[in-house]
mmCIF file of C-alpha atoms in Angstrom:
data_model
loop_
_atom_site.group_PDB
_atom_site.id
_atom_site.type_symbol
_atom_site.label_atom_id
_atom_site.label_comp_id
_atom_site.label_asym_id
_atom_site.label_seq_id
_atom_site.Cartn_x
_atom_site.Cartn_y
_atom_site.Cartn_z
ATOM 1 C CA MET A 1 54.211 -33.451 -58.552
ATOM 2 C CA THR A 2 56.826 -32.798 -55.876
ATOM 3 C CA PRO A 3 59.936 -35.039 -55.597
ATOM 4 C CA LEU A 4 58.599 -36.620 -52.401
ATOM 5 C CA SER A 5 55.151 -37.361 -53.825
ATOM 6 C CA SER A 6 56.800 -38.710 -56.991
ATOM 7 C CA LEU A 7 58.907 -41.061 -54.856
ATOM 8 C CA GLN A 8 55.804 -42.179 -52.954
ATOM 9 C CA ALA A 9 54.036 -42.955 -56.233
ATOM 10 C CA ARG A 10 56.998 -45.033 -57.466
ATOM 11 C CA VAL A 11 57.116 -46.998 -54.212
ATOM 12 C CA HIS A 12 53.395 -47.786 -54.448
ATOM 13 C CA ARG A 13 53.868 -48.997 -58.038
ATOM 14 C CA PHE A 14 56.776 -51.163 -56.842
ATOM 15 C CA TRP A 15 54.477 -52.733 -54.255
ATOM 16 C CA GLN A 16 51.846 -53.652 -56.840
ATOM 17 C CA ARG A 17 53.945 -56.394 -58.420
ATOM 18 C CA ARG A 18 56.373 -59.179 -57.555
ATOM 19 C CA SER A 19 59.838 -59.340 -59.078
ATOM 20 C CA LEU A 20 63.425 -60.320 -58.382
ATOM 21 C CA TRP A 21 63.985 -56.825 -56.966
ATOM 22 C CA HIS A 22 61.695 -57.733 -54.073
ATOM 23 C CA TRP A 23 63.635 -60.832 -53.029
ATOM 24 C CA PRO A 24 66.288 -59.076 -50.878
ATOM 25 C CA LEU A 25 63.468 -57.542 -48.835
ATOM 26 C CA LEU A 26 61.592 -60.774 -48.161
ATOM 27 C CA PRO A 27 63.572 -61.745 -45.021
ATOM 28 C CA LEU A 28 62.640 -58.403 -43.466
ATOM 29 C CA SER A 29 59.027 -58.916 -44.513
ATOM 30 C CA ALA A 30 59.051 -62.335 -42.859
ATOM 31 C CA LEU A 31 60.267 -60.712 -39.644
ATOM 32 C CA VAL A 32 57.561 -58.029 -39.809
ATOM 33 C CA TYR A 33 54.939 -60.706 -40.509
ATOM 34 C CA TRP A 34 56.058 -62.751 -37.497
ATOM 35 C CA TYR A 35 56.106 -59.730 -35.181
ATOM 36 C CA THR A 36 52.707 -58.353 -36.212
ATOM 37 C CA GLU A 37 51.046 -61.784 -36.035
ATOM 38 C CA ARG A 38 52.514 -62.415 -32.587
ATOM 39 C CA LYS A 39 51.344 -59.000 -31.393
ATOM 40 C CA ARG A 40 47.875 -59.432 -32.877
ATOM 41 C CA ARG A 41 47.336 -62.840 -31.281
ATOM 42 C CA ARG A 42 48.684 -61.722 -27.910
ATOM 43 C CA TYR A 43 46.344 -58.749 -27.643
ATOM 44 C CA GLN A 44 43.456 -60.676 -29.154
ATOM 45 C CA HIS A 45 43.762 -63.190 -26.327
ATOM 46 C CA ALA A 46 44.292 -60.469 -23.694
ATOM 47 C CA ASN A 47 41.286 -58.462 -24.836
ATOM 48 C CA LEU A 48 39.052 -61.521 -24.488
ATOM 49 C CA ASN A 49 39.850 -61.618 -20.788
ATOM 50 C CA LYS A 50 39.673 -57.973 -19.782
ATOM 51 C CA PRO A 51 36.692 -55.678 -19.252
ATOM 52 C CA SER A 52 35.676 -53.748 -22.313
ATOM 53 C CA SER A 53 35.484 -49.959 -22.369
ATOM 54 C CA LYS A 54 32.309 -48.485 -20.937
ATOM 55 C CA THR A 55 31.632 -47.302 -24.480
ATOM 56 C CA PRO A 56 31.769 -49.626 -27.502
ATOM 57 C CA VAL A 57 34.604 -48.972 -29.956
ATOM 58 C CA ILE A 58 34.476 -49.126 -33.759
ATOM 59 C CA VAL A 59 37.857 -49.186 -35.470
ATOM 60 C CA VAL A 60 38.088 -47.911 -39.051
ATOM 61 C CA GLY A 61 41.471 -48.809 -40.517
ATOM 62 C CA ASN A 62 43.342 -50.289 -43.425
ATOM 63 C CA LEU A 63 45.931 -52.950 -44.112
ATOM 64 C CA ILE A 64 47.719 -51.143 -46.893
ATOM 65 C CA VAL A 65 50.159 -48.265 -46.447
ATOM 66 C CA GLY A 66 48.915 -44.945 -47.785
ATOM 67 C CA GLY A 67 45.475 -43.402 -47.886
ATOM 68 C CA ALA A 68 42.716 -45.878 -48.650
ATOM 69 C CA GLY A 69 39.722 -43.688 -47.780
ATOM 70 C CA LYS A 70 39.283 -44.183 -44.030
ATOM 71 C CA THR A 71 38.150 -40.653 -43.207
ATOM 72 C CA PRO A 72 35.252 -40.545 -45.733
ATOM 73 C CA VAL A 73 34.015 -43.829 -44.261
ATOM 74 C CA THR A 74 34.342 -42.392 -40.757
ATOM 75 C CA LEU A 75 32.319 -39.321 -41.759
ATOM 76 C CA ALA A 76 29.601 -41.478 -43.338
ATOM 77 C CA LEU A 77 29.547 -43.730 -40.273
ATOM 78 C CA LEU A 78 29.174 -40.768 -37.902
ATOM 79 C CA HIS A 79 26.183 -39.588 -39.911
ATOM 80 C CA GLN A 80 24.496 -42.985 -39.648
ATOM 81 C CA LEU A 81 25.248 -43.365 -35.939
ATOM 82 C CA ARG A 82 23.626 -40.009 -35.228
ATOM 83 C CA ALA A 83 20.661 -40.847 -37.444
ATOM 84 C CA HIS A 84 20.082 -43.972 -35.349
ATOM 85 C CA GLY A 85 20.162 -42.199 -32.004
ATOM 86 C CA TYR A 86 23.808 -42.550 -30.944
ATOM 87 C CA THR A 87 26.091 -39.816 -29.618
ATOM 88 C CA PRO A 88 29.435 -40.685 -31.226
ATOM 89 C CA GLY A 89 32.937 -39.475 -30.471
ATOM 90 C CA VAL A 90 36.133 -39.907 -32.480
ATOM 91 C CA ILE A 91 39.659 -40.794 -31.403
ATOM 92 C CA SER A 92 42.657 -40.572 -33.696
ATOM 93 C CA ARG A 93 46.437 -40.359 -33.727
ATOM 94 C CA GLY A 94 46.492 -36.651 -34.534
ATOM 95 C CA TYR A 95 49.184 -36.846 -37.189
ATOM 96 C CA GLY A 96 50.883 -33.462 -37.656
ATOM 97 C CA ALA A 97 49.701 -32.003 -34.345
ATOM 98 C CA ASN A 98 52.144 -31.196 -31.556
ATOM 99 C CA ILE A 99 50.810 -33.565 -28.896
ATOM 100 C CA GLY A 100 52.566 -34.026 -25.569
ATOM 101 C CA ALA A 101 51.899 -36.518 -22.799
ATOM 102 C CA ALA A 102 48.242 -35.542 -22.474
ATOM 103 C CA PRO A 103 45.706 -36.115 -25.256
ATOM 104 C CA HIS A 104 44.216 -33.136 -27.082
ATOM 105 C CA ALA A 105 40.441 -33.003 -26.765
ATOM 106 C CA SER A 106 37.885 -30.794 -28.460
ATOM 107 C CA ALA A 107 34.110 -30.653 -28.592
ATOM 108 C CA HIS A 108 34.222 -27.910 -31.206
ATOM 109 C CA SER A 109 36.173 -27.040 -34.318
ATOM 110 C CA LYS A 110 39.919 -26.797 -33.789
ATOM 111 C CA ALA A 111 42.860 -26.029 -36.029
ATOM 112 C CA ALA A 112 44.831 -28.780 -37.735
ATOM 113 C CA SER A 113 47.864 -27.735 -35.678
ATOM 114 C CA TYR A 114 45.969 -28.814 -32.537
ATOM 115 C CA LEU A 115 44.205 -31.967 -33.728
ATOM 116 C CA GLY A 116 45.889 -32.971 -37.002
ATOM 117 C CA ASP A 117 44.357 -32.462 -40.436
ATOM 118 C CA GLU A 118 41.933 -35.396 -40.593
ATOM 119 C CA PRO A 119 40.640 -35.047 -36.990
ATOM 120 C CA ALA A 120 40.263 -31.285 -37.568
ATOM 121 C CA LEU A 121 38.214 -31.998 -40.686
ATOM 122 C CA ILE A 122 35.995 -34.383 -38.709
ATOM 123 C CA ALA A 123 35.546 -31.864 -35.877
ATOM 124 C CA GLN A 124 34.769 -28.979 -38.214
ATOM 125 C CA THR A 125 32.323 -30.805 -40.468
ATOM 126 C CA THR A 126 30.466 -32.940 -37.909
ATOM 127 C CA HIS A 127 30.929 -31.069 -34.577
ATOM 128 C CA THR A 128 31.707 -34.428 -33.007
ATOM 129 C CA PRO A 129 33.868 -34.667 -29.853
ATOM 130 C CA VAL A 130 37.397 -35.552 -30.964
ATOM 131 C CA VAL A 131 40.362 -36.713 -28.877
ATOM 132 C CA VAL A 132 43.804 -37.321 -30.369
ATOM 133 C CA HIS A 133 46.882 -39.088 -29.043
ATOM 134 C CA PRO A 134 49.320 -41.634 -30.547
ATOM 135 C CA GLN A 135 48.288 -44.069 -27.802
ATOM 136 C CA ARG A 136 44.675 -44.810 -28.653
ATOM 137 C CA VAL A 137 43.936 -46.261 -25.205
ATOM 138 C CA LEU A 138 44.853 -42.916 -23.617
ATOM 139 C CA ALA A 139 42.671 -41.145 -26.165
ATOM 140 C CA LEU A 140 39.760 -43.449 -25.294
ATOM 141 C CA GLN A 141 40.220 -42.859 -21.566
ATOM 142 C CA SER A 142 40.248 -39.114 -22.166
ATOM 143 C CA MET A 143 37.096 -39.381 -24.274
ATOM 144 C CA ASN A 144 35.286 -41.221 -21.469
ATOM 145 C CA ALA A 145 36.456 -38.645 -18.918
ATOM 146 C CA HIS A 146 35.738 -35.465 -20.874
ATOM 147 C CA PHE A 147 32.639 -36.492 -22.828
ATOM 148 C CA PRO A 148 30.500 -38.855 -20.707
ATOM 149 C CA GLU A 149 27.557 -38.330 -23.061
ATOM 150 C CA VAL A 150 29.386 -40.218 -25.843
ATOM 151 C CA ASP A 151 27.940 -43.734 -26.146
ATOM 152 C CA VAL A 152 30.045 -45.057 -29.050
ATOM 153 C CA VAL A 153 33.624 -44.240 -30.045
ATOM 154 C CA VAL A 154 34.952 -44.408 -33.593
ATOM 155 C CA SER A 155 38.716 -44.818 -33.949
ATOM 156 C CA ASP A 156 39.782 -43.186 -37.207
ATOM 157 C CA ASP A 157 42.720 -45.443 -38.044
ATOM 158 C CA GLY A 158 44.187 -47.663 -35.344
ATOM 159 C CA LEU A 159 43.556 -51.112 -36.815
ATOM 160 C CA GLN A 160 47.070 -52.182 -35.805
ATOM 161 C CA HIS A 161 46.804 -50.673 -32.293
ATOM 162 C CA ARG A 162 45.845 -53.967 -30.712
ATOM 163 C CA GLN A 163 46.004 -52.570 -27.179
ATOM 164 C CA LEU A 164 42.700 -50.911 -28.030
ATOM 165 C CA ALA A 165 39.903 -53.433 -27.488
ATOM 166 C CA ARG A 166 37.237 -53.068 -30.139
ATOM 167 C CA ASN A 167 33.674 -54.192 -30.729
ATOM 168 C CA VAL A 168 33.673 -53.699 -34.502
ATOM 169 C CA GLU A 169 36.442 -53.657 -37.111
ATOM 170 C CA ILE A 170 35.954 -51.971 -40.479
ATOM 171 C CA ILE A 171 38.741 -52.332 -43.024
ATOM 172 C CA VAL A 172 38.859 -49.860 -45.889
ATOM 173 C CA GLN A 173 40.813 -50.636 -49.048
ATOM 174 C CA ASP A 174 41.037 -49.084 -52.494
ATOM 175 C CA GLN A 175 41.697 -50.172 -56.061
ATOM 176 C CA ARG A 176 45.176 -51.368 -55.038
ATOM 177 C CA GLY A 177 43.606 -54.168 -53.030
ATOM 178 C CA LEU A 178 46.371 -56.102 -51.277
ATOM 179 C CA GLY A 179 49.077 -54.980 -53.692
ATOM 180 C CA ASN A 180 51.534 -57.821 -54.188
ATOM 181 C CA GLY A 181 50.259 -59.501 -51.016
ATOM 182 C CA TRP A 182 53.471 -59.082 -49.003
ATOM 183 C CA VAL A 183 53.925 -57.163 -45.768
ATOM 184 C CA LEU A 184 56.421 -54.335 -45.406
ATOM 185 C CA PRO A 185 58.982 -53.672 -46.766
ATOM 186 C CA ALA A 186 58.637 -56.029 -49.757
ATOM 187 C CA GLY A 187 54.947 -55.160 -50.027
ATOM 188 C CA PRO A 188 52.481 -52.517 -48.852
ATOM 189 C CA LEU A 189 50.714 -54.454 -46.087
ATOM 190 C CA ARG A 190 51.029 -53.488 -42.431
ATOM 191 C CA GLU A 191 50.157 -57.017 -41.295
ATOM 192 C CA SER A 192 48.940 -60.365 -42.589
ATOM 193 C CA PRO A 193 46.238 -60.257 -45.282
ATOM 194 C CA LYS A 194 44.320 -62.906 -43.292
ATOM 195 C CA VAL A 195 43.088 -60.027 -41.094
ATOM 196 C CA LEU A 196 40.714 -59.081 -43.930
ATOM 197 C CA ALA A 197 38.713 -62.266 -43.469
ATOM 198 C CA GLN A 198 38.293 -61.529 -39.762
ATOM 199 C CA ALA A 199 36.931 -57.995 -40.195
ATOM 200 C CA ASP A 200 33.277 -57.261 -39.485
ATOM 201 C CA LEU A 201 33.038 -55.156 -42.640
ATOM 202 C CA VAL A 202 35.334 -54.553 -45.618
ATOM 203 C CA ILE A 203 34.712 -51.510 -47.803
ATOM 204 C CA THR A 204 36.509 -50.960 -51.102
ATOM 205 C CA GLN A 205 36.752 -47.399 -52.372
ATOM 206 C CA GLY A 206 36.897 -46.908 -56.125
ATOM 207 C CA VAL A 207 36.635 -43.877 -58.385
ATOM 208 C CA GLY A 208 33.374 -42.959 -60.064
ATOM 209 C CA PRO A 209 30.013 -44.712 -60.457
ATOM 210 C CA ASN A 210 31.418 -47.632 -62.474
ATOM 211 C CA SER A 211 33.486 -48.729 -59.471
ATOM 212 C CA LEU A 212 30.348 -49.963 -57.689
ATOM 213 C CA THR A 213 30.155 -52.931 -60.056
ATOM 214 C CA THR A 214 33.838 -53.869 -59.842
ATOM 215 C CA ALA A 215 34.538 -57.076 -57.934
ATOM 216 C CA SER A 216 36.824 -56.732 -54.902
ATOM 217 C CA HIS A 217 38.677 -59.315 -52.838
ATOM 218 C CA PHE A 218 36.857 -59.978 -49.522
ATOM 219 C CA SER A 219 34.678 -56.891 -49.998
ATOM 220 C CA GLU A 220 30.905 -57.001 -49.749
ATOM 221 C CA VAL A 221 30.566 -53.201 -49.907
ATOM 222 C CA ARG A 222 31.997 -50.783 -52.461
ATOM 223 C CA MET A 223 31.957 -46.993 -52.450
ATOM 224 C CA TYR A 224 33.165 -43.921 -54.259
ATOM 225 C CA LEU A 225 33.287 -40.190 -53.574
ATOM 226 C CA TRP A 226 31.383 -37.771 -55.788
ATOM 227 C CA PRO A 227 31.217 -33.951 -55.760
ATOM 228 C CA ILE A 228 28.006 -32.405 -54.466
ATOM 229 C CA ARG A 229 29.149 -28.802 -53.975
ATOM 230 C CA PHE A 230 32.084 -26.489 -54.591
ATOM 231 C CA TYR A 231 32.755 -23.459 -52.397
ATOM 232 C CA SER A 232 35.307 -20.670 -52.232
ATOM 233 C CA LEU A 233 37.806 -21.311 -49.440
ATOM 234 C CA HIS A 234 37.863 -17.660 -48.373
ATOM 235 C CA GLN A 235 34.174 -16.964 -49.021
ATOM 236 C CA PRO A 236 32.432 -20.204 -47.970
ATOM 237 C CA ASP A 237 29.005 -18.688 -48.610
ATOM 238 C CA TYR A 238 29.963 -18.386 -52.273
ATOM 239 C CA SER A 239 29.276 -21.861 -53.617
ATOM 240 C CA VAL A 240 28.356 -23.721 -56.788
ATOM 241 C CA GLN A 241 26.171 -26.823 -56.721
ATOM 242 C CA ALA A 242 27.415 -29.895 -58.564
ATOM 243 C CA ASP A 243 24.708 -29.788 -61.226
ATOM 244 C CA GLU A 244 25.769 -26.241 -62.168
ATOM 245 C CA ALA A 245 29.535 -26.673 -61.942
ATOM 246 C CA LEU A 246 30.394 -27.736 -65.497
ATOM 247 C CA THR A 247 28.466 -24.819 -66.961
ATOM 248 C CA HIS A 248 29.802 -22.375 -64.376
ATOM 249 C CA TRP A 249 33.450 -23.138 -65.188
ATOM 250 C CA LYS A 250 33.142 -24.088 -68.867
ATOM 251 C CA ASP A 251 35.373 -21.196 -70.021
ATOM 252 C CA SER A 252 37.804 -21.288 -67.086
ATOM 253 C CA LYS A 253 41.293 -22.706 -66.804
ATOM 254 C CA LEU A 254 41.104 -25.286 -64.011
ATOM 255 C CA ALA A 255 43.718 -27.027 -61.875
ATOM 256 C CA ALA A 256 43.603 -29.326 -58.856
ATOM 257 C CA ALA A 257 45.886 -29.930 -55.888
ATOM 258 C CA ALA A 258 45.816 -32.600 -53.200
ATOM 259 C CA ALA A 259 47.973 -33.565 -50.233
ATOM 260 C CA ILE A 260 46.360 -36.924 -49.517
ATOM 261 C CA GLY A 261 47.540 -40.512 -49.574
ATOM 262 C CA GLN A 262 46.342 -41.135 -53.136
ATOM 263 C CA PRO A 263 46.070 -37.729 -54.876
ATOM 264 C CA GLN A 264 45.463 -39.293 -58.290
ATOM 265 C CA ARG A 265 42.145 -40.605 -56.996
ATOM 266 C CA PHE A 266 41.014 -37.018 -56.374
ATOM 267 C CA PHE A 267 42.147 -35.905 -59.827
ATOM 268 C CA GLU A 268 40.442 -38.858 -61.505
ATOM 269 C CA MET A 269 37.192 -38.103 -59.674
ATOM 270 C CA LEU A 270 37.243 -34.564 -61.078
ATOM 271 C CA ARG A 271 37.982 -35.855 -64.584
ATOM 272 C CA GLN A 272 35.153 -38.372 -64.421
ATOM 273 C CA PHE A 273 32.879 -35.613 -63.153
ATOM 274 C CA GLY A 274 33.596 -33.796 -66.404
ATOM 275 C CA PHE A 275 36.345 -31.265 -65.710
ATOM 276 C CA SER A 276 39.372 -30.797 -67.951
ATOM 277 C CA LEU A 277 42.337 -30.060 -65.683
ATOM 278 C CA THR A 278 45.290 -28.129 -67.079
ATOM 279 C CA GLN A 279 47.489 -28.887 -64.045
ATOM 280 C CA GLN A 280 47.519 -31.423 -61.234
ATOM 281 C CA LEU A 281 49.617 -30.748 -58.157
ATOM 282 C CA ALA A 282 50.221 -33.902 -56.116
ATOM 283 C CA LEU A 283 51.670 -33.064 -52.707
ATOM 284 C CA PRO A 284 52.925 -35.384 -49.944
ATOM 285 C CA ASP A 285 50.244 -36.684 -47.604
ATOM 286 C CA HIS A 286 49.704 -34.359 -44.605
ATOM 287 C CA TYR A 287 51.610 -31.513 -46.296
ATOM 288 C CA ASP A 288 51.405 -28.564 -43.876
ATOM 289 C CA TYR A 289 51.238 -25.716 -46.440
ATOM 290 C CA ALA A 290 53.756 -23.672 -44.426
ATOM 291 C CA THR A 291 55.245 -22.934 -47.851
ATOM 292 C CA PRO A 292 52.392 -22.140 -50.273
ATOM 293 C CA PRO A 293 52.779 -24.443 -53.294
ATOM 294 C CA PHE A 294 50.411 -22.678 -55.688
ATOM 295 C CA GLY A 295 52.730 -20.059 -57.186
ATOM 296 C CA ALA A 296 53.617 -22.330 -60.105
ATOM 297 C CA VAL A 297 49.997 -23.248 -60.796
ATOM 298 C CA HIS A 298 48.722 -21.232 -63.750
ATOM 299 C CA ALA A 299 44.953 -21.518 -63.573
ATOM 300 C CA ASP A 300 41.885 -19.410 -62.908
ATOM 301 C CA TYR A 301 40.685 -21.775 -60.197
ATOM 302 C CA ILE A 302 42.356 -24.498 -58.136
ATOM 303 C CA PHE A 303 40.247 -27.301 -56.662
ATOM 304 C CA ILE A 304 41.427 -28.723 -53.333
ATOM 305 C CA THR A 305 40.127 -31.415 -50.977
ATOM 306 C CA ALA A 306 38.240 -30.714 -47.761
ATOM 307 C CA LYS A 307 41.164 -32.250 -45.867
ATOM 308 C CA ASP A 308 43.551 -29.709 -47.388
ATOM 309 C CA ALA A 309 41.126 -26.859 -46.766
ATOM 310 C CA VAL A 310 41.572 -27.055 -42.980
ATOM 311 C CA LYS A 311 45.258 -26.139 -43.473
ATOM 312 C CA CYS A 312 44.885 -23.579 -46.272
ATOM 313 C CA ARG A 313 42.570 -21.032 -44.671
ATOM 314 C CA ASP A 314 45.406 -18.589 -43.989
ATOM 315 C CA LEU A 315 46.671 -18.673 -47.573
ATOM 316 C CA ASN A 316 45.810 -15.545 -49.502
ATOM 317 C CA ASP A 317 44.849 -17.173 -52.781
ATOM 318 C CA PRO A 318 41.304 -16.466 -53.992
ATOM 319 C CA ARG A 319 41.632 -19.176 -56.652
ATOM 320 C CA LEU A 320 41.221 -21.963 -54.081
ATOM 321 C CA TRP A 321 37.891 -23.783 -54.172
ATOM 322 C CA VAL A 322 36.996 -26.726 -51.961
ATOM 323 C CA VAL A 323 35.362 -29.831 -53.399
ATOM 324 C CA GLU A 324 32.677 -31.089 -51.033
ATOM 325 C CA ALA A 325 32.103 -34.755 -51.825
ATOM 326 C CA GLU A 326 29.743 -37.384 -50.485
ATOM 327 C CA SER A 327 30.249 -41.122 -50.148
ATOM 328 C CA VAL A 328 28.080 -43.315 -52.377
ATOM 329 C CA PHE A 329 27.780 -46.974 -51.323
ATOM 330 C CA SER A 330 26.882 -50.041 -53.351
ATOM 331 C CA THR A 331 24.757 -51.272 -50.448
ATOM 332 C CA PRO A 332 22.492 -48.532 -49.062
ATOM 333 C CA ASP A 333 22.189 -50.195 -45.646
ATOM 334 C CA TRP A 334 25.920 -51.000 -45.359
ATOM 335 C CA TYR A 335 25.964 -49.611 -41.809
ATOM 336 C CA GLN A 336 23.635 -52.360 -40.516
ATOM 337 C CA ALA A 337 26.660 -54.660 -40.213
ATOM 338 C CA VAL A 338 27.972 -52.182 -37.637
ATOM 339 C CA LEU A 339 24.748 -51.349 -35.810
ATOM 340 C CA SER A 340 23.963 -55.035 -35.305
ATOM 341 C CA LYS A 341 27.065 -55.382 -33.105
ATOM 342 C CA LEU A 342 26.373 -52.357 -30.907
ATOM 343 C CA PRO A 343 24.222 -52.065 -27.789
ATOM 344 C CA PRO A 344 21.228 -49.728 -28.083
ATOM 345 C CA PRO A 345 22.016 -46.005 -27.852
ATOM 346 C CA THR A 346 21.883 -44.320 -24.461
ATOM 347 C CA PRO A 347 18.408 -42.828 -23.871
#
């Protein structure tokens, strides 16, 4: 674990409880709460009185700071939208990409340096039109201009970007729930927890099959990620199916690395799958891999996430294998809560 990722882990643990150490931060949290509530109500009222986008917008976001599993939900949602006749597009902030005044748009796979790691993953795995810009309204306008065939737009993140009018809100949370229930900086919440009750759908991501039966605050749908395939980063055609993986690597020394919001969730998934990991390398979220971090990893194979894979393709390390995982939902027709709020797809 790097010093930065170790600090991030300590901060998240601090936010899971309430203590006297939090008290000095409460006045700042009260100010953040007031500001975010005022902003939310102002734009909520404004959006009721202005024309909606020519394409409906679905926002997938989270209340809590740090990765809660938005992108896997976005990928699963894109699959269902296509299966039901829609032509979806995705807008996102494009974290890590060098974006100027104009949004970056792509109808095909692009590098993480152009789109950001998560949008690049979405573009490469789904071949969905993607537009990125910190101002989501500009990204939406660019989507409408460049991809007129798109009849529904999914905003990967952007729950707090209230300037963006939306038809559907999906909030994704994980096992941390609401933490200690306070907004930043005394707690992990970006805005009031009352927003949960106003969402169209709340999805809680756990780890492993047992998480589907775990009760969650405000959540009617639970999910987890589970490996379905492993493939060599530098030889993608060389792959191992999930049902063969434990036998295939039974005599190998295995490690795992992840530069995601909650890397321990990735490691725990691999452990529950049945792997014994000799090393776990937790890197800061959105780590750019400009400096290869694997020199100190002593293993025959290193498992990485699909999100990290889009930034590691130029690394000359044949030990890197990508874990391809699928989302498993407690409610098979979870997406109906979204489809019911959308107009029919464009013929």
